[in-house]
Structure formats: structure tokens, C-alpha cells
PDB file of C-alpha atoms and ligand atoms in Angstrom:
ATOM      1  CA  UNK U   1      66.528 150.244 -77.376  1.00  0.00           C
ATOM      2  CA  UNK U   2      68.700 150.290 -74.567  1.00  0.00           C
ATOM      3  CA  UNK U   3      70.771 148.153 -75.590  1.00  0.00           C
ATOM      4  CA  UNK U   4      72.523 150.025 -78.061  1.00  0.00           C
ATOM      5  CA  UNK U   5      73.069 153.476 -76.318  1.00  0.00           C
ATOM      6  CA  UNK U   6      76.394 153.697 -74.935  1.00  0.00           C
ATOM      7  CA  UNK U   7      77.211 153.322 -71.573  1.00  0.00           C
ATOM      8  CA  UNK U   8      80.119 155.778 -71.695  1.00  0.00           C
ATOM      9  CA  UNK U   9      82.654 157.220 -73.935  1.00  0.00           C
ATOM     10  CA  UNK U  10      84.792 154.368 -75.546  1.00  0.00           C
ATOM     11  CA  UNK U  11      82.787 151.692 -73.754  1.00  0.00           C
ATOM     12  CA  UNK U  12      81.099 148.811 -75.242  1.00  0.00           C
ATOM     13  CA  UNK U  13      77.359 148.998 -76.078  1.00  0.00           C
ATOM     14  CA  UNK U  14      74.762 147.625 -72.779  1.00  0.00           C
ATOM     15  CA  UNK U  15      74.375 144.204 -73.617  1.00  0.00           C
ATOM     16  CA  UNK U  16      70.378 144.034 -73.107  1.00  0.00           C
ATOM     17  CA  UNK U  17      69.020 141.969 -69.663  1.00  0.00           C
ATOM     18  CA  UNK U  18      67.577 138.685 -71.263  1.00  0.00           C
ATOM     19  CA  UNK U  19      64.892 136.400 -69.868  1.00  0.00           C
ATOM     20  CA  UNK U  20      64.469 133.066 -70.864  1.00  0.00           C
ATOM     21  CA  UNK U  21      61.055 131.396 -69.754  1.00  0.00           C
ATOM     22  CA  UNK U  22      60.477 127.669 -69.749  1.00  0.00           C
ATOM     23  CA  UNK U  23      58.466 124.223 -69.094  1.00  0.00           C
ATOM     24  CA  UNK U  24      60.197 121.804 -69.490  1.00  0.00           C
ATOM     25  CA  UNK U  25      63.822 120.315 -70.345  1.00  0.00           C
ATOM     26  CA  UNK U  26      64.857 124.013 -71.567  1.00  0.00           C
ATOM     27  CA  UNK U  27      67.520 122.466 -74.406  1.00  0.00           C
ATOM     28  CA  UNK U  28      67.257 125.791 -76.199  1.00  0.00           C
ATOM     29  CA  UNK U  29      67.776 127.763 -72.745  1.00  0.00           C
ATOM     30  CA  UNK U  30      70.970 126.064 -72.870  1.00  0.00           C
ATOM     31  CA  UNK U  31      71.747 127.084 -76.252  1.00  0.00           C
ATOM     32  CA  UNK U  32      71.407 130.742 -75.640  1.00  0.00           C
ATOM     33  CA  UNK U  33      72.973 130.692 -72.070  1.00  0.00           C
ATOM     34  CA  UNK U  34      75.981 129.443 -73.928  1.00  0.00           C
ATOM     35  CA  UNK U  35      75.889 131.418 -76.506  1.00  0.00           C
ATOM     36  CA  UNK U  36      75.221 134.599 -74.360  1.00  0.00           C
ATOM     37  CA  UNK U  37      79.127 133.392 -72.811  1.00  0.00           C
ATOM     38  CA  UNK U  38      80.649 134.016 -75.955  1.00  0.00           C
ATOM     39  CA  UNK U  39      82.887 136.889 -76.266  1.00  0.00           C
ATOM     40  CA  UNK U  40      80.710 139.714 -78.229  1.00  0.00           C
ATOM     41  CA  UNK U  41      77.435 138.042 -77.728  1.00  0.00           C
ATOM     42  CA  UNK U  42      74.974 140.817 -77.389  1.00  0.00           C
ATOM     43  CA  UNK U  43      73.044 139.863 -74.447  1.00  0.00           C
ATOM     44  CA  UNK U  44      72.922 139.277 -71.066  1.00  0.00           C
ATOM     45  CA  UNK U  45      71.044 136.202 -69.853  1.00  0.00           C
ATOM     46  CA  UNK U  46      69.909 137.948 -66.176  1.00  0.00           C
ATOM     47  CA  UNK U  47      66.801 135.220 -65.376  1.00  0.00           C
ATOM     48  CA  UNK U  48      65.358 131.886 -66.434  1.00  0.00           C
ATOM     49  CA  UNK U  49      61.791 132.014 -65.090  1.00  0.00           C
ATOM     50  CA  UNK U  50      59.324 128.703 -65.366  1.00  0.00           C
ATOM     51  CA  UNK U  51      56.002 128.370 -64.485  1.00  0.00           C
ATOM     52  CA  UNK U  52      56.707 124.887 -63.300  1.00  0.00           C
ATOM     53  CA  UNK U  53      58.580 124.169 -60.104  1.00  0.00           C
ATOM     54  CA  UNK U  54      60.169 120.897 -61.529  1.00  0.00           C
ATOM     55  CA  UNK U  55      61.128 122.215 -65.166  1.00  0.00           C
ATOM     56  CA  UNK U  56      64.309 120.579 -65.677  1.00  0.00           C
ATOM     57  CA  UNK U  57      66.103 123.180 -67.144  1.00  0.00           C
ATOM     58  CA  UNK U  58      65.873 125.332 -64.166  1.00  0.00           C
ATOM     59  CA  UNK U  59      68.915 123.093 -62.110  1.00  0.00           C
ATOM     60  CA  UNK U  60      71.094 123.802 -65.217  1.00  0.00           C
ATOM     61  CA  UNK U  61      70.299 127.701 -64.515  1.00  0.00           C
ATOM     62  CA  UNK U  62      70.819 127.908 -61.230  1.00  0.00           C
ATOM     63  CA  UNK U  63      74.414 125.681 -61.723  1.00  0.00           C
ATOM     64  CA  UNK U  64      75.170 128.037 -64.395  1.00  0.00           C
ATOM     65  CA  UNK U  65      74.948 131.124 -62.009  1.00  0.00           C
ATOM     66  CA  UNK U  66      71.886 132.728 -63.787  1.00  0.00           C
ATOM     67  CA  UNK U  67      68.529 133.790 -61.321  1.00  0.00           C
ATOM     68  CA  UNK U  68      65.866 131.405 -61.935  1.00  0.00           C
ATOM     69  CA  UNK U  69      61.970 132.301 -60.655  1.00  0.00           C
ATOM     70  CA  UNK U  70      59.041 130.132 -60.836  1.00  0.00           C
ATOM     71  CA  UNK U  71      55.796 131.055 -61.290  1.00  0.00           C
ATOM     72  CA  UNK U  72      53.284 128.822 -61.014  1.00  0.00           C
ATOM     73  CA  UNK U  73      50.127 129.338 -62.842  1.00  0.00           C
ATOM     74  CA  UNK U  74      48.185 127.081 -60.476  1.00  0.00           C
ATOM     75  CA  UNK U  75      47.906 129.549 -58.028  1.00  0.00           C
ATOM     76  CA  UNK U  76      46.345 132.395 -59.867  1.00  0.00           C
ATOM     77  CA  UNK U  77      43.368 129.512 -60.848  1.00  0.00           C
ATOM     78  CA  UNK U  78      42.959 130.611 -64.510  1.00  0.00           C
ATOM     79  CA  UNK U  79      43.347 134.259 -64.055  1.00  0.00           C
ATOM     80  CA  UNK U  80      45.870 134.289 -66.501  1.00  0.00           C
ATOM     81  CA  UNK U  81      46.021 138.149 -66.439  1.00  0.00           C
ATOM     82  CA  UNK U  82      47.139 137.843 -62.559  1.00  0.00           C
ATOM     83  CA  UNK U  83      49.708 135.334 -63.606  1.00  0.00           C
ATOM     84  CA  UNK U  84      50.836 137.609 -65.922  1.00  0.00           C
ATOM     85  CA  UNK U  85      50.924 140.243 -63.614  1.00  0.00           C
ATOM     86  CA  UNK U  86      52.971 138.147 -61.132  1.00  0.00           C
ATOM     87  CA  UNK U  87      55.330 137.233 -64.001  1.00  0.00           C
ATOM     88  CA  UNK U  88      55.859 140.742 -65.351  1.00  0.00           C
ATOM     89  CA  UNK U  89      56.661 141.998 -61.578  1.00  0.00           C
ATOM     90  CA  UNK U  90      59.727 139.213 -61.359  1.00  0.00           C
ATOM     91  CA  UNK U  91      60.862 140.770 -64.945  1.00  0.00           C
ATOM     92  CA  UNK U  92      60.748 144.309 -63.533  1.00  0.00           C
ATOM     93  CA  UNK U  93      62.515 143.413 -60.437  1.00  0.00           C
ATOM     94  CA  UNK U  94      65.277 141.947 -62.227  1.00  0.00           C
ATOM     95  CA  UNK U  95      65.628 145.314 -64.732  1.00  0.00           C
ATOM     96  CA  UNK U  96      64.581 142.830 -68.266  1.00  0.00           C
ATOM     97  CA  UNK U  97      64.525 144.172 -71.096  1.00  0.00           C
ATOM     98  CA  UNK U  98      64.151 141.075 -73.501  1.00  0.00           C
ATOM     99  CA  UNK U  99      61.823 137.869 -73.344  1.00  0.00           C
ATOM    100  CA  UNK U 100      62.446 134.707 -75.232  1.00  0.00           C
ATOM    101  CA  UNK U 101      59.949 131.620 -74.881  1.00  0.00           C
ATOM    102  CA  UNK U 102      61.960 128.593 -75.261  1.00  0.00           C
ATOM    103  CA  UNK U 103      59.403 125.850 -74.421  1.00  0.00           C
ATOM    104  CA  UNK U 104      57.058 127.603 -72.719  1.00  0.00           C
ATOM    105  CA  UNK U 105      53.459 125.564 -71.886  1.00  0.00           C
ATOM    106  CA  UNK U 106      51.529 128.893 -71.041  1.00  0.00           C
ATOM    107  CA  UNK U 107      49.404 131.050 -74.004  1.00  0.00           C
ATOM    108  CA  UNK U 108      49.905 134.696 -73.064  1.00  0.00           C
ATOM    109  CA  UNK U 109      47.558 137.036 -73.102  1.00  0.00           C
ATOM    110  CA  UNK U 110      47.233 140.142 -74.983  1.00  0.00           C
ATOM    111  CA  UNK U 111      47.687 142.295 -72.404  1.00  0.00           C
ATOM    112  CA  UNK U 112      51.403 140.757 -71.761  1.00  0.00           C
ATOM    113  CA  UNK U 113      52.378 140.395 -75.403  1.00  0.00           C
ATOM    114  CA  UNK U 114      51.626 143.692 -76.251  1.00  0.00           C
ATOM    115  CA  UNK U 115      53.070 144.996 -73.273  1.00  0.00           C
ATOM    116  CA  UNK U 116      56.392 143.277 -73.996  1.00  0.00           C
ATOM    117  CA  UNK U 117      55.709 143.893 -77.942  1.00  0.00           C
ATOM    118  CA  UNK U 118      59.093 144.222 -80.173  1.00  0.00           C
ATOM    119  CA  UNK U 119      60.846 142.687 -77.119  1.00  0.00           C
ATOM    120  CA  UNK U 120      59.355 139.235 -77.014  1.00  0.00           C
ATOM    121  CA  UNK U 121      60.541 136.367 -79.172  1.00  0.00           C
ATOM    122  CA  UNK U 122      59.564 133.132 -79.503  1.00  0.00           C
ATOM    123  CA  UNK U 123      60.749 129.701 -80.720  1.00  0.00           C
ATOM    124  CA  UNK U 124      58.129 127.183 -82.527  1.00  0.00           C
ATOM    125  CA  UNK U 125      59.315 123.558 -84.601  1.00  0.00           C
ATOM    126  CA  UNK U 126      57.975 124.086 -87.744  1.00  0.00           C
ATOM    127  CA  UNK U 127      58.509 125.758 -90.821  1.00  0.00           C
ATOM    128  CA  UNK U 128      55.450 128.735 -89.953  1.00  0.00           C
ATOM    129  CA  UNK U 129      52.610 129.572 -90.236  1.00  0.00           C
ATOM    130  CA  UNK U 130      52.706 125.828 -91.679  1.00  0.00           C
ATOM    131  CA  UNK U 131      51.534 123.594 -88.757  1.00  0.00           C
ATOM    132  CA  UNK U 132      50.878 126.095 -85.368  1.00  0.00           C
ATOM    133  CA  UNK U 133      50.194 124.734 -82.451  1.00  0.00           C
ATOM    134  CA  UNK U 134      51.341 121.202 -81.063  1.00  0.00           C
ATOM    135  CA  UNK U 135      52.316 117.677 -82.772  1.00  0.00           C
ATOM    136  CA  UNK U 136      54.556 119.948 -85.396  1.00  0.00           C
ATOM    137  CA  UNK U 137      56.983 116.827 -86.698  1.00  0.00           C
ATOM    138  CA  UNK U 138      54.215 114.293 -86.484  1.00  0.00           C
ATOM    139  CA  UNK U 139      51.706 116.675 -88.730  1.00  0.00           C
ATOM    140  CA  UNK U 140      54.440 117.553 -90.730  1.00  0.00           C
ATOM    141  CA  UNK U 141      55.429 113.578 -91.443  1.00  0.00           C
ATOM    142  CA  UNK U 142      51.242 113.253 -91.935  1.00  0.00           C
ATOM    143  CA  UNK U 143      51.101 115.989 -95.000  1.00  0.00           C
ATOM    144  CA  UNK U 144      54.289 114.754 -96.473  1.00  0.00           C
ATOM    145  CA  UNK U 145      56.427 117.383 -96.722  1.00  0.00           C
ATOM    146  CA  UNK U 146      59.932 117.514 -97.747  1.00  0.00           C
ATOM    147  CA  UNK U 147      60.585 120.419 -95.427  1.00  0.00           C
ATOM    148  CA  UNK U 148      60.162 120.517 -91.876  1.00  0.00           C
ATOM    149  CA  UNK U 149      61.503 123.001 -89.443  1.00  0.00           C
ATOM    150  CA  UNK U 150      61.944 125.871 -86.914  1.00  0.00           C
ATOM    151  CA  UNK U 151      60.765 129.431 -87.151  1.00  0.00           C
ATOM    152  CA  UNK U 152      62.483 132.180 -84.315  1.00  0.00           C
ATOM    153  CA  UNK U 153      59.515 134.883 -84.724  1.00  0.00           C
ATOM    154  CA  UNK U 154      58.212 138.342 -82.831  1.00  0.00           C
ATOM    155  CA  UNK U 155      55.440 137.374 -80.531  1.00  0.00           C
ATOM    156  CA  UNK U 156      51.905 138.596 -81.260  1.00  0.00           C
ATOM    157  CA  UNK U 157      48.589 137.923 -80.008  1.00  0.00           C
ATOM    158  CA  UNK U 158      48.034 135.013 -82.178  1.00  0.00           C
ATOM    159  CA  UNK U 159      49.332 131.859 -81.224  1.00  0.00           C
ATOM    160  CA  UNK U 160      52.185 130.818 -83.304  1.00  0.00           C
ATOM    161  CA  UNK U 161      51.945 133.850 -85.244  1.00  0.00           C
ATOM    162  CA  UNK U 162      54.083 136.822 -85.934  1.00  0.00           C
ATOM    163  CA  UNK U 163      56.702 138.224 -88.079  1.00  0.00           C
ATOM    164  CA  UNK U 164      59.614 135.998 -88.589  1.00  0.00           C
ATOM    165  CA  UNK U 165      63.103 136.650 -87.791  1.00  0.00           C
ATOM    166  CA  UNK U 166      65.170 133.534 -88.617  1.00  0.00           C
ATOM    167  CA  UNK U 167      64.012 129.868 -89.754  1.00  0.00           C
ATOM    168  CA  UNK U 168      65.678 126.210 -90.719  1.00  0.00           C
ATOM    169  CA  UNK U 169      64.592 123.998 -93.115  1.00  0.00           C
ATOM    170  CA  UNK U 170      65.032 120.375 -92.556  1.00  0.00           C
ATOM    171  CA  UNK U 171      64.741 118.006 -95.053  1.00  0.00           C
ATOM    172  CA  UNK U 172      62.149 114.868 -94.073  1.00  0.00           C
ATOM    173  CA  UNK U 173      64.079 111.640 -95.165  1.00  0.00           C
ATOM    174  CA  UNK U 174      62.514 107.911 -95.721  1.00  0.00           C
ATOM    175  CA  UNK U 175      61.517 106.183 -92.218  1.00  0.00           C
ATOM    176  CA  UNK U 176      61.522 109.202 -90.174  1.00  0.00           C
ATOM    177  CA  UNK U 177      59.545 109.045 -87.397  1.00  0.00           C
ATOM    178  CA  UNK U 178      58.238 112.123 -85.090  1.00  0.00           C
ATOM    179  CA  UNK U 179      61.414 111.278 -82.849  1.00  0.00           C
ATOM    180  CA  UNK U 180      64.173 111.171 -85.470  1.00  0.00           C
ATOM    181  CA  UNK U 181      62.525 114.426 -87.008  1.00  0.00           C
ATOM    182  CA  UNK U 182      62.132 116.159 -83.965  1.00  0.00           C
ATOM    183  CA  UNK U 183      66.150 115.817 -83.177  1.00  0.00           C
ATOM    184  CA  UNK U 184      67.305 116.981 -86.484  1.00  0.00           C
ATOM    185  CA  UNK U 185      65.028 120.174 -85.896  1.00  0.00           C
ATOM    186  CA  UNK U 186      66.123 120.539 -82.558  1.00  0.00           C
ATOM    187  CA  UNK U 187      69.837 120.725 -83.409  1.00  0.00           C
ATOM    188  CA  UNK U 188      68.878 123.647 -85.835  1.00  0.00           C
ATOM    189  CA  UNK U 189      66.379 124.925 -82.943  1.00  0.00           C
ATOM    190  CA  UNK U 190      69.556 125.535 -81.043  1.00  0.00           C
ATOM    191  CA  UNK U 191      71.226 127.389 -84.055  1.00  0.00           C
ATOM    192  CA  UNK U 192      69.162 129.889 -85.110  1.00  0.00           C
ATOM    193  CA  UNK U 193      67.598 130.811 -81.664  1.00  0.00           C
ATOM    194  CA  UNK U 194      70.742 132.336 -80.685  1.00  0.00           C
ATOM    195  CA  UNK U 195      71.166 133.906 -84.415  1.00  0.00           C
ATOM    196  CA  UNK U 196      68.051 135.604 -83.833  1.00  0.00           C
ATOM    197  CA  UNK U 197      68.493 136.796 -79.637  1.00  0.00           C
ATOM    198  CA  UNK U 198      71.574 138.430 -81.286  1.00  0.00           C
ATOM    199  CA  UNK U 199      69.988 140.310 -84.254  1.00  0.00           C
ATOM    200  CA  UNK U 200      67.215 141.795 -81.835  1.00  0.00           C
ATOM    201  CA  UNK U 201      69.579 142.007 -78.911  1.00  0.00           C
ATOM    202  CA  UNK U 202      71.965 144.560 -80.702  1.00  0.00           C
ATOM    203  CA  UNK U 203      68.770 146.300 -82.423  1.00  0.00           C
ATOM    204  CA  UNK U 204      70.198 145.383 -86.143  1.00  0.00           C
ATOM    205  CA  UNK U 205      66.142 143.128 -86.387  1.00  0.00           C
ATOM    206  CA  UNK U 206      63.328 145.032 -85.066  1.00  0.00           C
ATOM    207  CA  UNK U 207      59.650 144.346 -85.212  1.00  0.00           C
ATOM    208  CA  UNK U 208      58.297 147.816 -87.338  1.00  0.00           C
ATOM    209  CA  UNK U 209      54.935 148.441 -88.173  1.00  0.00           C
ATOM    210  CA  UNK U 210      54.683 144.339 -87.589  1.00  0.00           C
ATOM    211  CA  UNK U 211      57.192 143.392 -89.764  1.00  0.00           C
ATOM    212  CA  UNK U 212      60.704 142.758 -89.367  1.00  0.00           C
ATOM    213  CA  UNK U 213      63.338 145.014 -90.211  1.00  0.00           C
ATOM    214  CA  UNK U 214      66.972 144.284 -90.498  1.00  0.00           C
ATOM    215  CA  UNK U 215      69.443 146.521 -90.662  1.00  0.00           C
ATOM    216  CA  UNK U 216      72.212 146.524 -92.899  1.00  0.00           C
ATOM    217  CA  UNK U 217      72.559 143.107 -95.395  1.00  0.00           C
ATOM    218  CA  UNK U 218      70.148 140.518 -95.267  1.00  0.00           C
ATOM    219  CA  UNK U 219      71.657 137.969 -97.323  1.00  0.00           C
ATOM    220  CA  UNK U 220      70.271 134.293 -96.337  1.00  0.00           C
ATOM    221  CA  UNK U 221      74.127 132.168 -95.126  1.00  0.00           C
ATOM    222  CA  UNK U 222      72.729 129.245 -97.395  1.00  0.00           C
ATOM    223  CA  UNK U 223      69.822 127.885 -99.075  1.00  0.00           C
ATOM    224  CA  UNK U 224      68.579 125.712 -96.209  1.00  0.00           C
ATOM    225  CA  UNK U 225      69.509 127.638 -92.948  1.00  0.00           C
ATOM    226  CA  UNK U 226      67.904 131.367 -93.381  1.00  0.00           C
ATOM    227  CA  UNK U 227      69.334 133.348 -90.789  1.00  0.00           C
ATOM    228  CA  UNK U 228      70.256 137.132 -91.759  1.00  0.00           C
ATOM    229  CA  UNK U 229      74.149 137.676 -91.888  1.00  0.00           C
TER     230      UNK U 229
HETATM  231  C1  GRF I   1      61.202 123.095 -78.725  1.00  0.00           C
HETATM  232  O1  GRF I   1      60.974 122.172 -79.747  1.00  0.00           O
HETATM  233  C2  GRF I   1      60.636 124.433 -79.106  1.00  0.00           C
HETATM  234  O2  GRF I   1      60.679 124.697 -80.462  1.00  0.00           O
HETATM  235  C3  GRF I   1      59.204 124.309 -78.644  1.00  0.00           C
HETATM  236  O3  GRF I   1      59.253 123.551 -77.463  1.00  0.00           O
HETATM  237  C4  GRF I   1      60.422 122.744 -77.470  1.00  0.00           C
HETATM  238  C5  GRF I   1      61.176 123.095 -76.234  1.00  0.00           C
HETATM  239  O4  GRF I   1      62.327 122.288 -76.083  1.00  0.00           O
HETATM  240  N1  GRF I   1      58.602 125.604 -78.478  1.00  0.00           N
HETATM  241  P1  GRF I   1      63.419 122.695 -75.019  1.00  0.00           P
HETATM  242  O5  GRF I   1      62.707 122.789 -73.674  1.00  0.00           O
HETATM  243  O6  GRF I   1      64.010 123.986 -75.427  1.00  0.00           O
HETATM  244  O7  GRF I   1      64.407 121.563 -75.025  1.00  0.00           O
END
């Protein structure tokens, strides 16, 4: 990856060209934008890109100095190729080189995630491939579980699939509700998201013959939080 050839002798590695795309409020946009500002961080947010006009986390973006670009899939009237298409153009123009889906409404196709395959990440709220798709915390609360969570994973094909590069656990406690559940995950949403954007951004995880492979020592920091140190 680019990221890790050198731009010169005694220069610091290319910090890879980072897109974040999002819906909606865009808390864990936030989270890696300021993570991203930390000294050493490995990438470079360059674009926050939202197929809705209104998503609110686009006025934090554009405040925080970073391009923002919306596309809106209601023009391309369920051609979702074409949207796509229109999406991958805005990611070429601004030289990306990594994609992370932080709340982002929109299934993609196979054509774009294999495209953007091994540079593509994704954040989901639960503990996967335990409860894909929507209504995570209040399915989770329904099977009673002890765990709950949030999974940082490769994108594939399959929705909420993929190999995993960093997950929380969350304990469920008496008289949560999908609310109270859904903020304790969140907090550890923000925590490993940024773990994660760092391992691939510097190349020590890569996606290998569709699994993960991390370079170097992958001892878990604790029993509950599994992110590779
Ligand atoms: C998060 O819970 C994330 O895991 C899921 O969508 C939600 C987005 O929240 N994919 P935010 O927009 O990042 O605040």
C-alpha cells in the first residue's frame, strides 16, 4: 500500500488519503477525524462524503476543514451501480486511498466493494456475525445475551459480513433498554474504529486471502476490548 512507501529519504511514511462516508449524525466520523489530529496517527482524513444532503455530521466536517461531497442516491433512481459510479469518481478526484462506512444507509454493490476490496472498512453495533443487519441492541436485549457490541470488519459483498479487525464487548446489565445499550456501545464504537483505521492505515492489518492478517503481536489489550496491540 501506499501508505507505507516512503516519501523520501528520512521522511515519515505517506499517511494514506481517508474517506469517511455517512447518513446521519456521523459520531464515529468525529472519532476518527480526531483521532486522525493526533500526532503519529496514520491517516489522513481528505473527504467526508454522504449520500444525504442534511446528514448532520457533514457541518462538523466542513467546520473542521475536511472536503465534504454529497451524493445523493435519489438521483440515480435505483441504479445503484451509477451511484456508485458517481461516488467512486468524487473518491478518485480527491486521490483516496481508504474507505470507512461510519453510518452509512446505502448497501453497496459488488462491483464497488470489490473494487475498493482490502481498502474498505466498516463499522456495525454488534458483536458479529451475531445480529447483522438493523435493530442490533434491541435483538441483542430480545435473545438475552450478556454480551453486546461492536465489530470494525473488511467489507465484503455480504452485508454485515467480512473478516474482522477489532471488536468490544459490552456487558448487558439489568433494565437496559435499546437506548442505554446503544450508548455504552457507542462509546466503544468510537474506540476501536480508530484502533482499527490505524492498523490498516499503516498496513500492520491487511485483508489476505479474506482473512485478516496482522503484523507483528496480536495480543488482545484486555479481556473485554479486543483490539490488536
Ligand atoms: C453506529 O452505531 C454504527 O455502528 C452504525 O451506525 C451508527 C452510526 O452512528 N453502523 P454515527 O453516525 O457514527 O453516530
Amino acid at each position: 500500500m501506499t501508505s507505507t512507501s516512503d516519501t523520501g529519504a528520512g521522511k515519515a511514511p505517506a499517511r494514506p488519503k481517508t474517506a469517511i462516508f455517512i447518513s446521519g449524525r456521523g459520531s464515529n466520523m468525529v472519532a476518527l477525524v480526531e483521532a486522525a489530529r493526533t500526532p503519529g496517527f496514520p491517516a489522513d482524513i481528505a473527504l467526508v462524503l454522504s449520500n444525504r444532503a442534511d446528514a448532520a455530521g457533514l457541518v462538523y466536517a466542513s467546520e473542521a476543514g475536511i472536503a465534504t461531497a454529497v451524493v445523493d442516491h435519489k438521483l440515480f433512481a435505483g441504479n445503484r451501480e451509477a451511484f456508485e459510479r458517481a461516488i467512486d469518481a468524487v473518491l478518485v478526484e480527491h486521490a483516496v486511498e481508504l474507505v470507512c462506512l461510519a453510518g452509512f444507509l446505502r448497501v453497496l454493490t459488488p462491483w464497488f466493494v470489490n473494487r475498493w476490496a482490502g481498502r474498505l472498512i466498516n463499522i456495525h453495533p454488534s458483536l458479529l456475525p451475531a445480529f447483522r443487519g438493523l435493530d442490533t441492541h434491541a435483538r441483542a436485549l430480545a435473545a438475552n445475551v450478556r454480551l453486546h457490541g461492536c465489530t470494525v470488519h473488511f467489507v465484503t459483498p455480504e452485508l454485515d459480513d467480512g473478516p474482522v479487525l477489532a471488536q468490544a464487548a459490552v456487558p448487558i446489565v439489568e433494565g437496559d433498554t435499546p437506548e442505554t445499550l446503544a450508548a455504552r456501545v457507542l462509546v466503544q464504537e468510537h474506540v476501536i474504529y480508530p484502533a482499527a483505521l490505524a492498523r490498516v492505515a499503516s498496513g500492520q492489518a491487511k485483508l489476505v486471502d479474506g482473512r485478516v492478517v496482522i503484523a507483528g503481536d496480536t495480543t488482545p489489550a484486555d479481556a473485554v476490548l479486543v483490539v490488536p496491540t
